[in-house]
XYZ file of C-alpha atoms in Angstrom:
314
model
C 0.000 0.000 0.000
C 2.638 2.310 0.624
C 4.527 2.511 -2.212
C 1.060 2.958 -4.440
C 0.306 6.021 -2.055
C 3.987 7.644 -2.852
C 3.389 6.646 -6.574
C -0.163 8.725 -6.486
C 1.640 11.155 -4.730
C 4.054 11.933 -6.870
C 2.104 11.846 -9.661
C -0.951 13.860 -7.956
C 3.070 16.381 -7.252
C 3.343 16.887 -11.078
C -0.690 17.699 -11.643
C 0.392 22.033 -11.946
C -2.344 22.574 -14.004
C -5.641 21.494 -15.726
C -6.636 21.468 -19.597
C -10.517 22.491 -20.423
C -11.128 20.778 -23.969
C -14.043 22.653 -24.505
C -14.333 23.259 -27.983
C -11.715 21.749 -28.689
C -13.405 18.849 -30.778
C -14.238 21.544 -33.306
C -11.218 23.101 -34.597
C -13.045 24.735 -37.857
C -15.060 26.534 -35.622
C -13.109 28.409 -33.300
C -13.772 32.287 -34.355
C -17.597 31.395 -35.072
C -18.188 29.885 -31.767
C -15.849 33.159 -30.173
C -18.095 35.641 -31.989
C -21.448 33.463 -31.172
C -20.695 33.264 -27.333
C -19.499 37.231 -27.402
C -23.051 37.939 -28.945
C -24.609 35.574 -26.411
C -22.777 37.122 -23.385
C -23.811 40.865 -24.251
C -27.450 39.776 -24.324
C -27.176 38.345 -21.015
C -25.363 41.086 -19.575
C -27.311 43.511 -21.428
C -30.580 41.864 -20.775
C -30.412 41.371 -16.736
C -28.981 44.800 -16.764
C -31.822 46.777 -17.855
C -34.253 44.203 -15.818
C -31.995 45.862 -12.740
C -32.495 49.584 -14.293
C -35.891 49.116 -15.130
C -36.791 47.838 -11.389
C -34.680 50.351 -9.795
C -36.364 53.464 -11.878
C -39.959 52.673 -12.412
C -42.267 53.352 -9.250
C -44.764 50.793 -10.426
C -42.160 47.812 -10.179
C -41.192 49.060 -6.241
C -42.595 45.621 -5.318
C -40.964 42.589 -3.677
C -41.820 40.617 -6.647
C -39.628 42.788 -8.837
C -36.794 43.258 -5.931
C -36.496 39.563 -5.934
C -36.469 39.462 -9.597
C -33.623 42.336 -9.407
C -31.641 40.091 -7.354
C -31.682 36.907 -9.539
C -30.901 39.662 -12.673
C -28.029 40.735 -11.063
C -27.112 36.957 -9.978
C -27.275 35.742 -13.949
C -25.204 38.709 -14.931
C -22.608 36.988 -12.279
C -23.460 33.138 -12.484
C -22.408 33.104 -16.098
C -19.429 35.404 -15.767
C -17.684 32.625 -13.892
C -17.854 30.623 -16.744
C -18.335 32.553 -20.415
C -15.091 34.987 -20.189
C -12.898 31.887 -19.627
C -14.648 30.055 -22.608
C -13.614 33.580 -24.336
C -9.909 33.586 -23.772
C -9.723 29.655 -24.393
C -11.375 30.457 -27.667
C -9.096 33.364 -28.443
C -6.117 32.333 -27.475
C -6.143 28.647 -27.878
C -4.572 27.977 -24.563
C -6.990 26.436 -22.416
C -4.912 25.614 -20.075
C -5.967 26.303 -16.273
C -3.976 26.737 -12.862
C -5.210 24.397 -9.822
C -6.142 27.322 -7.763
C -8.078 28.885 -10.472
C -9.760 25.704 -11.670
C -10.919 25.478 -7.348
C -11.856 29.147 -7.352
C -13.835 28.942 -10.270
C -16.180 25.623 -9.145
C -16.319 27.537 -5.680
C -17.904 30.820 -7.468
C -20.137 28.821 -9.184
C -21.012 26.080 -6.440
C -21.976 28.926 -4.549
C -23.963 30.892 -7.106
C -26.152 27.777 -8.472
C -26.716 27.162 -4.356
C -27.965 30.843 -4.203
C -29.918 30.618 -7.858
C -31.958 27.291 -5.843
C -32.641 29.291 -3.416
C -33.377 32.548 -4.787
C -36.641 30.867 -6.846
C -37.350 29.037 -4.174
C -38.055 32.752 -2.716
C -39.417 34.060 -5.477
C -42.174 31.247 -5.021
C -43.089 31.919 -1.800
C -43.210 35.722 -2.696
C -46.186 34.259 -5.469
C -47.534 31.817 -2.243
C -47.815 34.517 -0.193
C -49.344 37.083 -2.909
C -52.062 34.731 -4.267
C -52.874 32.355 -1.450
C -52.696 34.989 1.502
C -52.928 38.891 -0.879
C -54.692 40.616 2.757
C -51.508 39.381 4.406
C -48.948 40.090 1.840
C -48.237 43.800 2.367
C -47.575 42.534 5.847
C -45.326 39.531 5.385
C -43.381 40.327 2.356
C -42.297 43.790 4.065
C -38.890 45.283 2.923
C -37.119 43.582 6.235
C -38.198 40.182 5.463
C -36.938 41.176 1.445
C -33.946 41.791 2.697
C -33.133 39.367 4.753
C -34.492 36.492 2.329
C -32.350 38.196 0.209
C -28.877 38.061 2.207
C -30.098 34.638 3.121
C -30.185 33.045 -0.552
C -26.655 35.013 -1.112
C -24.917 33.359 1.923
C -25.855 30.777 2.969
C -24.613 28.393 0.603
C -20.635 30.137 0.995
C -19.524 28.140 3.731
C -20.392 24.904 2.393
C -19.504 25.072 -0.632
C -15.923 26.292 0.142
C -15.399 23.231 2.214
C -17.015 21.092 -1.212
C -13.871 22.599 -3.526
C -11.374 22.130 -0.348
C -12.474 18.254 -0.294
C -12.498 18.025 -4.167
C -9.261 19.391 -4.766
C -7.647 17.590 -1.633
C -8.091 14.643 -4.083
C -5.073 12.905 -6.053
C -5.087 13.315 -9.654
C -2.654 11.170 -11.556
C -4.402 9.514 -14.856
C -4.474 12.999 -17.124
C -4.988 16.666 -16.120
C -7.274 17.133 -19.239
C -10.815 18.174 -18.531
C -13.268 17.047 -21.140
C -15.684 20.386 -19.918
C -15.657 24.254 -20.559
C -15.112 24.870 -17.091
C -14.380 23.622 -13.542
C -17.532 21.733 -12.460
C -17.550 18.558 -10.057
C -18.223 15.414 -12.212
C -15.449 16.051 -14.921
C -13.222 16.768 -12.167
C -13.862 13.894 -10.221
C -13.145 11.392 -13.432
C -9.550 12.645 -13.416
C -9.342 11.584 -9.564
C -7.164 8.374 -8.510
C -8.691 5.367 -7.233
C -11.897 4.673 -5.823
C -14.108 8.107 -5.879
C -17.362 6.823 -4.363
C -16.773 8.092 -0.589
C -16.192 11.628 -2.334
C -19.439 11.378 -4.344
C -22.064 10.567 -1.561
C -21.120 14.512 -0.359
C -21.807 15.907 -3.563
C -24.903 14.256 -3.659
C -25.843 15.187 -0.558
C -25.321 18.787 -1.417
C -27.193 18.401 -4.573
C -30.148 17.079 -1.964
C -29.760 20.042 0.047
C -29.485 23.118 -2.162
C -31.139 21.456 -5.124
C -33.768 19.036 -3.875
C -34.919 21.143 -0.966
C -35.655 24.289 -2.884
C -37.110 22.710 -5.665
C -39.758 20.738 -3.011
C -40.406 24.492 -1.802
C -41.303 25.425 -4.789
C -43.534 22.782 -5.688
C -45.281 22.774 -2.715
C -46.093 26.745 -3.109
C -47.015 26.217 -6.699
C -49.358 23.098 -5.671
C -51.071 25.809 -3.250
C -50.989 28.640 -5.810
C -52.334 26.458 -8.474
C -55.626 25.566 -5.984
C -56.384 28.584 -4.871
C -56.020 29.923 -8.760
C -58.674 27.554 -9.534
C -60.981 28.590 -7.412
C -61.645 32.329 -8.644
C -64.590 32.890 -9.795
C -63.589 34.575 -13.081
C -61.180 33.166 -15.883
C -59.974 36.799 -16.305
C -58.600 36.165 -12.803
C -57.325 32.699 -13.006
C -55.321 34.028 -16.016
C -54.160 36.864 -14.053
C -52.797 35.220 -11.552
C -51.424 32.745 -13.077
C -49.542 35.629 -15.340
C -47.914 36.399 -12.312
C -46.257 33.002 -11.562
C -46.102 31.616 -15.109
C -42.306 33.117 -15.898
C -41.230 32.142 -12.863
C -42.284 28.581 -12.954
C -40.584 27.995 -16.455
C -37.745 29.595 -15.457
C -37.700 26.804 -12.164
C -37.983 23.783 -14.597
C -35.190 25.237 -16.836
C -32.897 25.424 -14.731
C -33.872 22.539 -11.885
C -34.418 20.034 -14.621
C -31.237 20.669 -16.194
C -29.182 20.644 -13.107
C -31.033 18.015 -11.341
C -29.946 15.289 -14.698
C -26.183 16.822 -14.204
C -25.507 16.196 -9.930
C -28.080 13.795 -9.178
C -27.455 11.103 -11.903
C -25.490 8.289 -10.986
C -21.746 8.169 -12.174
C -22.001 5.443 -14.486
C -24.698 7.520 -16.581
C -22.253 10.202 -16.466
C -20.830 11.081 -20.620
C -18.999 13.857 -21.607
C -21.220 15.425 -24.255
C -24.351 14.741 -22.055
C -22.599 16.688 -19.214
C -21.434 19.467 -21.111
C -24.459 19.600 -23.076
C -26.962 20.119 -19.555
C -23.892 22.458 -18.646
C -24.448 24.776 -21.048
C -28.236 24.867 -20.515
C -28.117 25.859 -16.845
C -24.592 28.149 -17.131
C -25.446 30.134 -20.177
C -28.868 28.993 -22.254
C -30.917 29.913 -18.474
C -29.736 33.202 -17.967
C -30.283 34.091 -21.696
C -33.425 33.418 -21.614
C -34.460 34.817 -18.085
C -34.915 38.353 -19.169
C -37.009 37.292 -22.303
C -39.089 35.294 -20.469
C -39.771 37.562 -17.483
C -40.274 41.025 -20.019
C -42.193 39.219 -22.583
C -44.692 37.228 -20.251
C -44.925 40.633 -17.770
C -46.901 43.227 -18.398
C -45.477 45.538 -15.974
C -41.992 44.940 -17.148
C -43.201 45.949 -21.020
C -44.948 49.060 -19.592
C -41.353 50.141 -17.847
C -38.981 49.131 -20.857
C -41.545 50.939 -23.116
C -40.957 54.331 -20.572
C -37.135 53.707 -20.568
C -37.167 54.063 -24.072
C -39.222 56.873 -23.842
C -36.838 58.489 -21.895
C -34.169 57.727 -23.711
């Protein structure tokens, strides 16, 4: 046993740096797929931006509905700029090449943001429990204290575990190949470069995944459950449609996001492939937030109405 550990040592000694593959499987395509993810990551920026402006300007969209929806905006705008401005440089320069300590800082970042994105909707559902099962109560509940501590609460709370997740993963040995078949830093391609037997490291990870995944996403289905019964029991279509406006972005915004990341860190790892990872990857890191401010400004009517007298303005 001993001299296998010094061998993995030594090995794990030489492991500097890691390689993200990316794109590399599509050499022809290099400066298209540079231009085509610049182009995607203004209209994210872009996009969540004015969803901030718009929320922070209009008096009609003081609400905690929008100051939630501020907050996951402005967490987008940061989720995917973990990921896309590395994807960038690897594209431009063709190095893709990536310290240790970066690789560990990166998966922290975004360990920590996807914990906060869980349980930011999960929020944002309760804020649409609380508003359509309980409106006398709302004004009362959903005051700006409880905003703002929900708030803080969805930020932080997933730092401290998370830090110790990329201090366990990285306290692994790595001595098969430093080349990660991903665009960035995530757990499962990392783990597949790991020495040895992996399975006492992946029952954490799942774990986590139960925790800040699978506990949000039961919050959120239990307030829709409610929010869906008590919508059906207006009296008036025009006000089951209504209020079901209200909830409707949010909702498909949940499944894009849960269902993607759900397939990624709760499958086992024998159904684990590269493309299928990097595909679902892509979805949650980049094709989500994309999407968000589309969804939210084209299925709000409020948010039309305030883009509408931004441009006004302008």
């Amino acid at each position: 046993m001993k001299p296998e550990n010094k061998k993995e040592e030594g090995n794990y000694s030489r492991v500097r740096q890691f390689v993200l593959l990316g794109f590399s499987d599509l050499p022809n395509l290099q400066k298209f797929l540079f231009v085509l993810c610049t182009i995607i990551y203004m209209i994210i920026f872009i996009g969540n931006s004015l969803i901030i402006i718009i929320t922070r300007l209009d008096t009609a969209l003081q609400k905690p509905m929008y100051f939630f929806l501020a907050n996951f905006s402005f967490l987008e705008i940061c989720y995917v700029s973990v990921t896309l401005p590395r994807i960038l440089v690897n594209l431009w320069t063709q190095n893709r090449s990536i310290s240790i300590l970066n690789c560990a800082t990166q998966m922290c970042f975004l360990l920590t943001l996807g914990a906060t994105e869980c349980f930011l909707l999960a929020v944002m559902a309760y804020d649409r429990y609380v508003a359509i099962c309980n409106p006398l109560h709302y004004p009362l509940v959903m005051n700006q204290k409880m905003c703002i501590q929900l708030a803080v609460g969805s930020w932080v709370s997933g730092i401290p575990v998370q830090i110790g997740q990329t201090c366990q993963i990285f306290s692994l040995h790595f001595c098969d190949s430093n080349q990660i078949n991903h665009f960035f830093c995530e757990i499962p391609p990392i783990l597949i470069l790991a020495c040895g037997d992996t399975s006492a490291h992946e029952i954490p990870v799942y774990l986590e995944a139960l925790l800040f995944g699978a506990a949000p996403f039961m919050l959120i289905l239990a307030s829709y459950s409610k929010i869906i019964s008590t919508i059906l029991r207006l009296p008036t279509a025009q006000g089951r449609a209504k209020a079901f406006s209200t909830c409707s972005s949010h909702l498909l915004v949940v499944l894009l996001f849960f269902g993607s990341a759900t397939i990624t860190y709760l499958r086992p790892k024998s159904y684990h492939s590269a493309g299928s990872d990097k595909l679902l990857s892509l979805f949650y890191t980049i094709v989500t937030p994309m999407f968000n401010p589309m969804i939210y400004s084209l299925r709000n009517k409020d948010v039309i109405e305030a883009l509408k007298k931004l441009s006004f303005i302008k």
